[in-house]
XYZ file of C-alpha atoms in Angstrom:
672
model
C 5.553 11.082 -39.518
C 6.393 7.604 -40.575
C 9.173 5.310 -39.371
C 9.979 1.737 -39.743
C 9.708 -0.328 -36.753
C 12.811 -2.361 -36.508
C 13.171 -5.466 -34.569
C 16.760 -5.972 -33.707
C 17.262 -7.558 -30.300
C 18.204 -5.384 -27.367
C 21.151 -6.224 -25.111
C 20.271 -8.122 -22.002
C 17.125 -9.513 -23.540
C 17.665 -13.007 -22.100
C 17.783 -11.642 -18.473
C 14.713 -9.434 -19.076
C 12.842 -12.228 -20.816
C 13.182 -14.192 -17.554
C 11.329 -11.517 -15.947
C 14.226 -10.681 -13.429
C 14.454 -7.143 -12.451
C 17.720 -5.764 -11.098
C 17.692 -6.018 -7.252
C 18.252 -2.869 -5.321
C 20.077 -3.766 -2.156
C 21.653 -1.106 0.121
C 25.308 -2.105 0.971
C 25.917 -2.394 4.686
C 29.021 0.044 4.738
C 27.105 2.706 2.670
C 25.370 3.435 5.822
C 27.191 5.978 8.169
C 25.887 4.113 11.215
C 27.520 1.017 10.012
C 30.883 2.657 9.332
C 30.834 4.408 12.742
C 29.895 1.077 14.458
C 32.747 -0.782 12.552
C 35.236 1.902 13.610
C 34.315 1.570 17.158
C 34.312 -2.183 17.106
C 37.925 -2.219 15.480
C 39.189 0.198 18.164
C 37.606 -1.929 20.876
C 39.138 -5.071 19.703
C 42.543 -3.574 19.444
C 42.345 -2.056 22.937
C 40.919 -5.087 24.714
C 43.903 -7.458 24.179
C 46.213 -4.667 25.082
C 44.445 -4.152 28.397
C 44.230 -7.803 29.202
C 47.832 -8.433 28.528
C 48.897 -5.765 30.996
C 49.970 -3.144 28.484
C 50.374 0.411 30.020
C 47.234 2.549 30.139
C 48.632 5.024 27.662
C 48.576 2.140 25.024
C 44.936 1.203 25.393
C 43.360 4.138 26.960
C 43.320 6.390 23.828
C 41.961 3.484 21.842
C 39.061 3.204 24.185
C 38.516 7.091 24.131
C 38.397 6.921 20.335
C 35.809 3.866 20.582
C 33.579 5.980 22.843
C 33.846 8.752 20.347
C 33.358 7.016 17.142
C 30.499 4.822 18.505
C 28.857 7.297 20.653
C 28.947 10.773 19.008
C 25.778 10.340 16.886
C 23.375 9.090 19.576
C 24.932 11.766 21.955
C 24.291 14.489 19.461
C 20.802 13.300 18.591
C 20.073 13.114 22.477
C 21.279 16.688 23.074
C 19.126 17.916 19.963
C 16.120 16.153 21.705
C 16.973 17.620 25.041
C 16.877 21.190 23.670
C 13.262 20.443 22.586
C 12.597 19.302 26.249
C 12.487 15.572 25.110
C 14.476 12.982 27.081
C 15.936 10.654 24.522
C 16.852 6.961 25.614
C 19.982 7.071 23.377
C 21.356 9.907 25.654
C 20.769 7.823 28.755
C 22.829 4.879 27.122
C 25.751 7.362 26.657
C 25.448 8.678 30.049
C 25.582 5.011 31.480
C 28.699 4.461 29.364
C 30.398 7.528 30.576
C 29.323 6.740 34.175
C 31.025 3.313 33.876
C 34.205 4.948 32.658
C 34.037 7.425 35.564
C 34.373 4.643 38.095
C 37.104 2.937 36.177
C 35.077 0.410 34.218
C 36.374 1.735 30.962
C 36.200 -1.521 29.227
C 32.501 -2.085 30.267
C 31.511 1.263 29.147
C 33.329 0.839 25.720
C 31.555 -2.600 25.262
C 28.337 -0.843 25.980
C 29.196 1.710 23.370
C 30.121 -0.888 20.733
C 27.103 -2.920 21.221
C 24.726 0.008 21.216
C 26.509 1.277 17.946
C 26.197 -2.092 16.411
C 22.445 -2.344 17.378
C 21.808 1.014 15.907
C 23.668 -0.027 12.630
C 21.475 -3.107 12.373
C 18.417 -1.007 12.960
C 19.450 1.493 10.107
C 20.252 -1.471 7.901
C 16.872 -3.092 8.457
C 15.003 0.099 7.740
C 17.055 0.614 4.443
C 16.433 -3.017 3.352
C 12.636 -2.391 4.106
C 12.886 0.807 1.825
C 14.926 -1.272 -0.737
C 12.125 -3.864 -1.140
C 9.694 -1.023 -2.222
C 12.022 1.255 -4.187
C 13.202 -1.788 -5.956
C 10.085 -1.577 -8.124
C 11.555 1.429 -9.671
C 14.323 -0.768 -11.076
C 11.721 -2.432 -13.251
C 11.539 0.715 -15.295
C 14.444 1.034 -17.631
C 16.921 4.029 -17.088
C 16.809 4.856 -20.742
C 14.356 4.797 -23.699
C 14.532 5.271 -27.438
C 12.826 8.548 -28.275
C 11.658 9.106 -31.942
C 12.237 12.599 -33.455
C 9.966 14.404 -35.722
C 12.475 13.600 -38.755
C 12.174 9.829 -37.843
C 15.500 9.503 -36.258
C 16.068 7.794 -32.798
C 17.925 8.931 -29.782
C 18.461 7.323 -26.381
C 17.541 9.555 -23.485
C 17.063 8.969 -19.609
C 13.402 7.952 -19.033
C 12.955 10.851 -16.528
C 13.610 13.352 -19.461
C 10.631 11.986 -21.505
C 7.690 14.516 -21.903
C 4.110 13.941 -22.303
C 3.264 13.545 -26.151
C 6.586 12.346 -27.117
C 6.873 8.961 -28.973
C 9.211 6.130 -27.852
C 10.194 2.898 -29.685
C 10.068 -0.219 -27.673
C 11.896 -3.133 -29.346
C 11.185 -6.870 -28.648
C 12.494 -7.925 -25.252
C 12.784 -4.417 -23.992
C 10.947 -3.081 -20.845
C 8.591 -0.090 -21.707
C 10.002 3.118 -20.634
C 7.078 5.216 -19.793
C 3.116 4.901 -19.266
C 1.546 5.504 -22.642
C -0.636 4.312 -25.480
C 0.298 2.372 -28.543
C 0.419 4.370 -31.587
C 1.813 1.715 -34.080
C 2.773 -2.033 -33.837
C 1.478 -5.243 -32.442
C 3.146 -7.243 -29.587
C 2.319 -8.901 -26.381
C 3.389 -7.463 -23.204
C 4.064 -9.234 -19.880
C 2.461 -6.765 -17.230
C 2.219 -9.145 -14.360
C 4.350 -6.615 -12.338
C 1.527 -4.050 -12.639
C -1.761 -5.967 -13.245
C -0.852 -9.455 -11.893
C -1.999 -10.999 -15.009
C -0.242 -14.405 -15.438
C -0.019 -14.314 -19.215
C 1.337 -11.762 -21.655
C -1.476 -9.342 -22.915
C -1.853 -8.527 -26.625
C -1.338 -4.868 -27.375
C -2.120 -3.096 -30.533
C -3.024 0.493 -31.617
C -4.915 2.365 -28.904
C -4.119 -0.026 -25.981
C -2.532 1.396 -22.696
C 1.103 0.241 -21.708
C 2.795 0.709 -18.381
C 6.484 1.534 -17.551
C 8.432 -1.331 -16.342
C 6.355 -3.971 -18.244
C 8.078 -6.309 -20.552
C 7.542 -6.195 -24.335
C 7.305 -9.438 -26.243
C 8.296 -10.288 -29.869
C 6.795 -7.344 -31.587
C 8.050 -3.667 -31.777
C 5.817 -1.000 -30.517
C 5.657 2.887 -31.015
C 4.137 4.309 -27.828
C 3.069 7.833 -27.086
C 4.027 9.034 -23.623
C 1.035 9.957 -21.491
C 2.483 10.376 -18.064
C 5.633 11.894 -16.614
C 8.170 9.249 -15.016
C 7.268 10.644 -11.526
C 3.451 9.923 -12.294
C 3.861 6.447 -13.641
C 1.931 3.533 -12.088
C 5.187 2.121 -10.582
C 6.300 5.574 -9.279
C 2.885 6.191 -7.518
C 3.066 2.752 -5.984
C 6.561 3.737 -4.442
C 5.409 7.049 -3.434
C 2.378 5.801 -1.687
C 4.216 3.026 0.176
C 6.903 5.515 1.285
C 4.247 7.947 2.510
C 2.736 5.144 4.395
C 6.050 4.269 6.066
C 6.346 7.798 7.450
C 3.121 7.435 9.478
C 2.796 5.936 12.966
C 0.326 3.525 14.178
C -1.946 4.348 17.230
C 0.030 1.680 19.118
C 3.386 3.389 18.345
C 2.053 6.838 19.260
C 0.840 5.461 22.626
C 4.151 3.967 23.300
C 5.964 7.206 22.276
C 3.697 9.232 24.638
C 4.317 6.829 27.688
C 8.216 6.589 26.655
C 8.857 10.216 27.833
C 7.154 9.577 31.223
C 8.834 6.191 31.564
C 12.323 7.823 30.680
C 11.891 10.523 33.420
C 10.709 7.850 35.952
C 13.628 5.598 34.858
C 16.139 8.549 35.789
C 14.472 9.126 38.970
C 14.665 5.246 39.899
C 18.259 5.162 38.819
C 19.152 7.951 41.139
C 17.358 6.025 43.958
C 19.124 2.948 43.217
C 22.396 4.812 43.540
C 21.449 7.039 46.596
C 19.572 4.544 48.792
C 22.294 1.997 49.146
C 24.869 4.829 49.470
C 22.896 6.144 52.382
C 22.979 2.671 54.185
C 26.897 2.475 53.930
C 27.260 0.735 50.408
C 30.507 1.461 48.443
C 30.334 4.382 46.018
C 31.803 2.366 43.132
C 29.398 -0.486 43.482
C 26.348 1.596 44.001
C 27.111 3.587 40.950
C 27.689 0.538 38.738
C 24.483 -0.977 40.031
C 22.651 2.229 39.111
C 24.234 2.448 35.637
C 23.476 -1.194 35.070
C 19.956 -0.486 36.208
C 19.678 2.546 33.691
C 20.839 0.327 30.735
C 18.538 -2.604 31.414
C 15.443 -0.545 32.251
C 15.730 1.417 29.090
C 12.630 0.990 26.752
C 14.501 0.613 23.473
C 12.964 -2.777 22.676
C 9.510 -1.495 23.543
C 9.939 1.408 21.240
C 11.014 -0.675 18.499
C 8.346 -3.398 19.016
C 5.547 -1.715 16.834
C 6.709 -0.088 13.685
C 8.997 -2.713 12.152
C 6.082 -5.341 11.871
C 3.788 -2.780 10.382
C 6.177 -1.257 7.994
C 7.404 -4.618 6.811
C 3.818 -5.801 6.240
C 3.199 -2.410 4.082
C 6.343 -3.049 1.940
C 5.357 -6.760 1.525
C 1.781 -5.792 0.470
C 3.042 -3.173 -1.759
C 5.320 -5.670 -3.702
C 2.128 -7.862 -4.158
C -0.008 -4.913 -5.573
C -1.762 -3.872 -2.453
C -1.027 -0.207 -1.417
C -1.690 0.364 2.181
C -1.550 4.125 2.815
C -0.366 4.289 6.340
C 0.726 2.243 9.407
C -2.572 3.200 10.756
C -4.419 1.580 8.059
C -2.294 -1.455 8.283
C -3.212 -1.807 11.935
C -6.782 -1.161 11.440
C -7.235 -3.658 8.717
C -6.487 -6.436 11.106
C -9.395 -5.193 13.272
C -12.189 -5.660 10.686
C -14.970 -8.027 11.464
C -17.583 -7.303 8.758
C -17.221 -6.576 4.990
C -19.418 -4.639 2.536
C -18.705 -5.145 -1.150
C -19.748 -3.227 -4.191
C -20.932 -5.187 -7.207
C -20.029 -3.577 -10.460
C -16.042 -3.264 -10.943
C -15.475 -5.066 -7.681
C -17.076 -8.439 -7.602
C -17.342 -8.187 -11.218
C -14.642 -7.271 -13.751
C -16.010 -3.915 -14.271
C -15.872 -4.233 -18.014
C -19.616 -5.029 -18.730
C -20.830 -5.549 -22.356
C -23.996 -4.486 -24.060
C -26.016 -7.707 -24.604
C -29.389 -6.280 -25.614
C -30.733 -3.263 -27.468
C -34.483 -2.638 -27.358
C -35.892 0.599 -29.253
C -39.436 1.292 -28.209
C -41.804 0.932 -30.963
C -43.084 4.527 -30.684
C -39.635 6.096 -30.675
C -38.979 5.473 -34.475
C -35.350 4.534 -33.870
C -33.400 1.662 -35.075
C -30.994 -0.248 -32.834
C -27.949 1.647 -34.109
C -29.660 4.968 -33.609
C -30.575 4.201 -30.132
C -27.156 2.905 -29.150
C -25.521 6.147 -30.873
C -27.763 8.324 -28.817
C -26.930 6.701 -25.576
C -23.275 6.398 -26.445
C -22.946 9.991 -27.343
C -24.543 10.932 -23.996
C -22.449 8.556 -21.848
C -19.086 9.300 -23.696
C -17.794 11.701 -21.112
C -18.705 9.579 -18.155
C -16.252 7.257 -16.412
C -18.649 4.705 -15.009
C -18.076 1.085 -16.144
C -21.631 0.784 -17.586
C -21.149 3.990 -19.651
C -17.819 2.551 -21.043
C -19.727 -0.502 -22.100
C -22.286 1.468 -24.103
C -19.450 3.590 -25.762
C -17.368 0.408 -26.499
C -20.387 -1.111 -28.158
C -21.034 1.826 -30.341
C -17.297 1.851 -31.380
C -17.455 -1.992 -32.188
C -20.371 -1.134 -34.595
C -18.389 1.632 -36.144
C -21.024 4.329 -35.228
C -20.265 7.950 -35.509
C -20.865 9.608 -32.135
C -22.352 13.215 -32.059
C -20.635 15.720 -29.420
C -22.274 15.834 -26.157
C -22.885 19.154 -24.460
C -24.176 20.278 -20.992
C -23.148 16.841 -19.697
C -24.087 16.117 -16.079
C -23.881 12.937 -13.955
C -25.689 12.171 -10.801
C -24.156 9.196 -9.008
C -26.725 6.245 -8.549
C -29.227 7.804 -11.125
C -27.656 8.425 -14.488
C -26.305 10.997 -16.951
C -27.906 14.030 -18.804
C -26.534 15.582 -21.961
C -27.660 17.519 -25.076
C -26.975 15.542 -28.215
C -27.903 17.001 -31.682
C -30.176 19.416 -29.875
C -32.208 16.680 -27.880
C -32.035 16.178 -24.155
C -30.813 12.600 -23.653
C -30.998 10.961 -20.289
C -29.507 7.643 -19.718
C -29.933 5.862 -16.365
C -31.683 3.324 -14.175
C -35.346 2.808 -15.193
C -36.579 2.832 -11.687
C -34.987 6.073 -10.923
C -35.921 7.865 -14.168
C -39.524 6.514 -14.471
C -40.031 7.661 -10.858
C -38.165 11.054 -11.132
C -40.836 12.920 -13.042
C -38.246 14.064 -15.592
C -40.218 13.172 -18.708
C -42.177 15.791 -20.432
C -45.917 15.910 -20.145
C -47.003 13.874 -23.176
C -50.313 12.077 -23.635
C -51.069 10.092 -20.409
C -52.078 6.911 -22.182
C -48.945 6.955 -24.486
C -46.775 7.666 -21.355
C -48.310 4.897 -19.407
C -48.015 2.626 -22.356
C -44.199 3.420 -22.768
C -43.722 2.945 -18.885
C -45.307 -0.417 -19.097
C -43.182 -1.545 -22.174
C -40.005 -0.175 -20.307
C -40.962 -2.097 -17.198
C -41.637 -5.276 -19.101
C -38.283 -5.098 -21.089
C -36.290 -4.206 -18.004
C -37.939 -6.856 -15.820
C -37.039 -9.495 -18.422
C -33.495 -8.304 -18.580
C -33.187 -8.131 -14.711
C -34.617 -11.616 -14.454
C -31.892 -12.884 -16.810
C -29.240 -11.316 -14.557
C -28.672 -8.142 -16.755
C -28.676 -4.641 -15.843
C -31.310 -2.611 -17.641
C -30.681 1.047 -18.778
C -33.281 3.346 -19.831
C -32.667 5.905 -22.570
C -34.815 9.027 -22.660
C -34.919 11.790 -25.305
C -36.621 14.989 -24.480
C -38.193 13.477 -21.393
C -39.757 10.488 -23.456
C -38.562 6.909 -22.973
C -37.053 5.602 -26.457
C -35.447 2.473 -25.477
C -33.780 0.086 -23.171
C -30.326 -1.362 -23.291
C -29.218 -4.688 -21.526
C -25.797 -4.780 -19.973
C -24.136 -7.793 -18.340
C -20.860 -7.842 -16.552
C -18.633 -10.934 -15.839
C -17.957 -12.083 -12.425
C -14.363 -11.994 -11.356
C -12.888 -15.569 -11.266
C -11.704 -15.269 -7.632
C -14.918 -13.350 -6.401
C -16.570 -16.691 -4.800
C -13.232 -17.765 -3.188
C -12.661 -14.267 -1.723
C -16.251 -14.131 -0.129
C -15.633 -17.481 1.418
C -12.336 -16.279 2.687
C -13.597 -13.147 4.079
C -16.360 -15.038 5.766
C -13.965 -17.240 7.419
C -11.661 -14.359 8.588
C -14.627 -12.329 9.899
C -16.965 -14.969 11.076
C -19.857 -13.195 9.224
C -20.594 -13.244 5.297
C -19.916 -10.133 3.513
C -22.843 -7.774 2.543
C -23.506 -6.652 -1.063
C -24.222 -2.977 -1.418
C -24.901 -1.896 -5.005
C -26.934 0.613 -6.875
C -28.054 -2.079 -9.304
C -31.400 -3.584 -9.509
C -32.353 -6.114 -6.730
C -32.874 -9.121 -9.089
C -29.529 -8.758 -10.804
C -27.965 -8.105 -7.482
C -29.333 -11.150 -5.844
C -28.595 -13.486 -8.821
C -24.925 -12.467 -8.585
C -24.852 -12.692 -4.836
C -26.057 -16.250 -4.971
C -23.234 -17.215 -7.270
C -20.689 -16.088 -4.887
C -22.462 -17.063 -1.534
C -23.794 -13.720 -0.369
C -27.103 -13.710 1.396
C -27.273 -10.064 2.819
C -27.969 -7.971 -0.316
C -28.740 -4.237 -0.345
C -29.648 -3.345 -3.956
C -30.845 -0.025 -5.603
C -28.830 2.018 -3.332
C -27.818 5.776 -3.709
C -24.338 6.633 -2.387
C -25.909 8.031 0.852
C -27.712 4.669 1.208
C -24.651 2.830 1.230
C -23.317 5.051 4.019
C -26.343 4.327 6.026
C -25.925 0.583 5.450
C -22.296 0.847 6.666
C -23.311 3.023 9.657
C -25.930 0.621 10.647
C -23.574 -2.207 10.762
C -21.025 -0.080 12.902
C -23.777 0.819 15.139
C -24.010 -2.839 16.343
C -20.302 -2.696 17.172
C -18.885 -4.022 13.905
C -15.714 -2.624 12.277
C -16.789 -2.669 8.638
C -14.334 -2.974 5.736
C -15.754 -1.508 2.522
C -14.581 -2.556 -0.949
C -15.499 -0.548 -3.994
C -14.317 1.173 -7.029
C -16.710 3.933 -8.133
C -17.485 7.651 -7.438
C -20.786 6.309 -5.741
C -18.658 4.190 -3.478
C -16.528 7.034 -2.191
C -18.750 8.137 0.673
C -18.935 4.710 1.966
C -15.277 4.238 1.726
C -14.814 7.260 3.752
C -17.440 6.300 6.442
C -16.178 2.786 6.927
C -13.713 1.611 9.599
C -11.433 0.938 6.575
C -12.070 1.272 2.832
C -10.211 -0.491 0.058
C -10.543 0.463 -3.747
C -10.053 -1.401 -6.712
C -7.037 0.206 -8.546
C -7.442 -0.431 -12.322
C -11.154 0.348 -12.758
C -11.484 2.598 -9.698
C -12.437 6.279 -10.088
C -9.888 8.892 -8.929
C -12.350 9.870 -6.121
C -12.556 6.290 -4.920
C -8.670 5.949 -5.104
C -8.056 9.133 -3.046
C -10.783 8.273 -0.512
C -9.787 4.702 0.142
C -7.354 3.651 2.739
C -5.764 0.994 0.604
C -5.613 0.329 -3.106
C -5.691 -3.098 -4.821
C -3.493 -2.057 -7.733
C -3.799 -5.306 -9.817
C -7.553 -5.757 -9.096
C -6.977 -9.203 -7.621
C -9.804 -9.732 -5.162
C -7.878 -12.687 -3.607
C -5.426 -10.176 -2.186
C -8.072 -8.515 0.120
C -8.266 -11.466 2.605
C -4.429 -11.928 2.304
C -3.781 -8.367 3.457
C -6.346 -8.665 6.174
C -4.603 -11.850 7.431
C -1.183 -10.146 7.040
C -2.315 -7.209 9.057
C -3.434 -9.613 11.909
C -0.087 -11.312 11.641
C 1.549 -7.750 12.041
C -0.502 -7.162 15.138
C 0.313 -10.550 16.668
C 4.062 -9.856 16.166
C 3.635 -6.447 17.777
C 2.156 -8.170 20.975
C 5.136 -10.777 20.657
C 7.618 -7.923 20.622
C 5.971 -6.186 23.558
C 5.940 -9.336 25.619
C 9.697 -10.068 24.637
C 10.645 -6.614 25.683
C 8.804 -6.683 28.899
C 10.303 -9.959 29.840
C 13.838 -8.911 29.128
C 13.340 -5.622 30.931
C 11.644 -7.018 33.976
C 14.116 -9.938 34.152
C 17.174 -7.720 33.916
C 15.829 -5.220 36.416
C 15.015 -7.705 39.044
C 18.446 -9.531 38.584
C 20.098 -6.181 39.114
C 18.110 -5.184 42.130
C 18.208 -8.414 44.133
C 21.671 -9.677 42.992
C 24.739 -8.417 41.142
C 24.159 -8.218 37.413
C 27.595 -7.584 35.535
C 27.370 -4.495 33.416
C 28.598 -6.362 30.361
C 25.824 -8.892 30.745
C 23.324 -6.277 31.236
C 24.413 -4.506 28.003
C 24.133 -7.814 26.040
C 20.766 -8.531 27.452
C 19.470 -5.087 26.814
C 20.818 -4.721 23.158
C 20.113 -8.313 22.479
C 16.465 -7.911 23.075
C 16.459 -4.793 20.987
C 18.000 -6.683 17.965
C 15.565 -9.752 18.703
C 12.528 -7.548 18.613
C 13.653 -5.687 15.494
C 14.536 -8.841 13.472
C 11.196 -10.442 14.627
C 9.097 -7.667 12.996
C 11.224 -7.824 9.802
C 10.211 -11.336 9.205
C 7.122 -10.046 7.382
C 9.398 -8.678 4.661
C 9.898 -12.290 3.375
C 7.908 -13.934 0.674
C 7.121 -16.699 3.019
C 5.003 -14.097 5.097
C 2.753 -13.318 2.292
C 2.363 -16.963 1.320
C 1.493 -17.752 4.850
C -1.035 -14.903 5.055
C -2.685 -16.036 1.778
C -3.006 -19.590 3.218
C -4.549 -18.077 6.433
C -6.822 -16.068 4.342
C -8.287 -19.084 2.536
C -9.030 -21.098 5.571
C-alpha cells in the first residue's frame, strides 16, 4: 500500500509544541462528599443566625435537622456497614457524639460538629482525587484520536482506544503520537521526554520505536501499532502507580490494627467519663457533654490519616518523574536501605554495547564477516544487551543471518543454537573453556586454541572490553570484543548513594573481573564482585544482609532477577530491562535515569519523616485536648475544631510531597 505523507499542520500545534499537556483536575463539586458538605454548611449558616436572633424553634430546628442529615448520613451509613462486619468505625462515633449533643439540647454544637466533620471528609476526598489526578494526568498526554490509514490509502479519524495491533496510523508534524508502535515510513524527530527523559528530540526513521503521547516534530510518520492503548507505556505507568496506591504500608497496617482496640477502649473511657462524675453527684447534662467532647477529641482520625497521604503522594510524585514504585510498602522500605548493589551492563552502562573487535582463530578458516554472521545468528533470539550488540553489528555490515534452531540460553554462561547444521555456542570464555563443552579434538590443537583464546580475551579485557567466545561444534573459532558506554550520570549516582547510605555501593556482575574493576574505578566503586552467576549475586546480597544491612539491588537482566527478589528492595531499569526483571523488581526506572535512584530514596526518607511528624502532631492534639477536657471544661465547639483541625493539618502535611518542589528537594538531598 502506498500513501503520500502530507504535512499540513494540525490544530493546536502551538500548544503541543510547547510541550504542555492538558491538565486533569477534579472539580471540587464533582465529588459527592463536597456537595453534601456544602449542603450541610449552607443549612447550618441559615439556621445559626435565626437561632441567635431569637427566632422560634420551628424556624431553625428543621434546618439543623437537615444539616445533620445531609452532612452525617454518609459516615453514619459507612459506620453501620462496618458495624455489621464487627468493626467499630471512628466516623460512627462522631455521629453518635453529635446526636448526643443534640439530645441534651446542644443542637447547634452537634450541627457544628457535623458540618466540620463533613467538610473535613470532603477535603480528604478532594486530596485523594487530586493525588489520583496527578498520576492519571499522564494519560492526557496521549491524544484522544488518531488518523488511521485504510488499505485503500484513505484516512479516518478514530479514538485511540479503538486502534488494533497491526494497523497503521499517520502522525503529522506537531501531533502527539496516538499509539506505541514502529515507524514504517517517514523521517522526523520526536520529543519523548515524557517517557524516556531525553532532553532533546530523538531522530526517528524506518524501524524505530515510538511511544504514545510523545510529540512529533517537523516530519510526517507512518507508524504500525504494536500495542493496545491499555498496554502502552503511559497506560502501564498509570496502572502500576494506581495499584501501588491501593496497597498499605506496614506502619498503616499496624495503626489500623491498633485502631480497633483503641476505639473500643475509647468507648469504655467515654462511658467512664460520663458515669463517674454522675455517680458523685454531677449534673447529667454537664457529664454527658463532657463525655461527648471526650469521645470527639480522643478519636484517632488524625492518627489513621498520618501514614498513607505522605506515602501515596511520594508514589505519585515519583511516577511523574519516571520512577514506578509498585506499592506503599516499597515506598516505605526504600527509605530504610543502607547498602546498594549495582549491576554493570545495562545499569551502570547504557546497555547498548557495540562490537569493537572481531578475531577469527587461524585454525577456524573463517573470515571476520563469517565469524560475526555465525555469532549473530545464534544470538538473534536472545534479549541480552551483548547479544543485541552482536546482531546489530551484523546488520550494520549487511550480513544475511541464517535461522537459528534449538536455541537455549543459560544466564551468566551464554547461548547455544544450531546454525546451518552446526552447533554454535556463544558466551564467556572462562565459562565455556572450563565447561568441557568442546568436542574431543587433538589435545595439542585444543590446547593451542585455548591459549590463543586466552591471549585475545586477556588483551580485550585489559582494555576494558568484554570478550565473547564463539564455538562451532565444540571447537573455538573466534573471539569478539564488545564495549559498553558508561552512563553519563553513573559516577554522580554512585557518589550520591554512598552519601545516603554511608557505604560505597557494591558492583555485582557476570562480566570479567578486569573489565568490571576498570569500570568500577571510573565511578568510584571499590567493592567489585565479578564473574558471578545469578545464584552468586543472590549469595553476595544475602551475605550483606546477614551483617544487618538492608540492601537495595539495581539491575536490568534476567540474571539479576533472583538478586532483585532476594534483596530488601529491588529496582529495575525500565527501558533495557528484561520482562522478568521488571516483574520481579519492587520499583522500575522507566526513563533509565540513574540519578533518580538516590532521589527516590531521599523522597522515601522524606515521606517517612512526614509520617513521624504527622503522628507527633496527632498525638499532641489528642493528648492536649483530652487533658483539657478531663481537668477543665473544654467547650464542645472548640473540641470539634481542635479534632478536625488536626485531621486536616495531618492530611495536608502529607500532601506536600505532591509538589514539584518535593522532588527538587529530594534530588538536592540525594546529591549531598
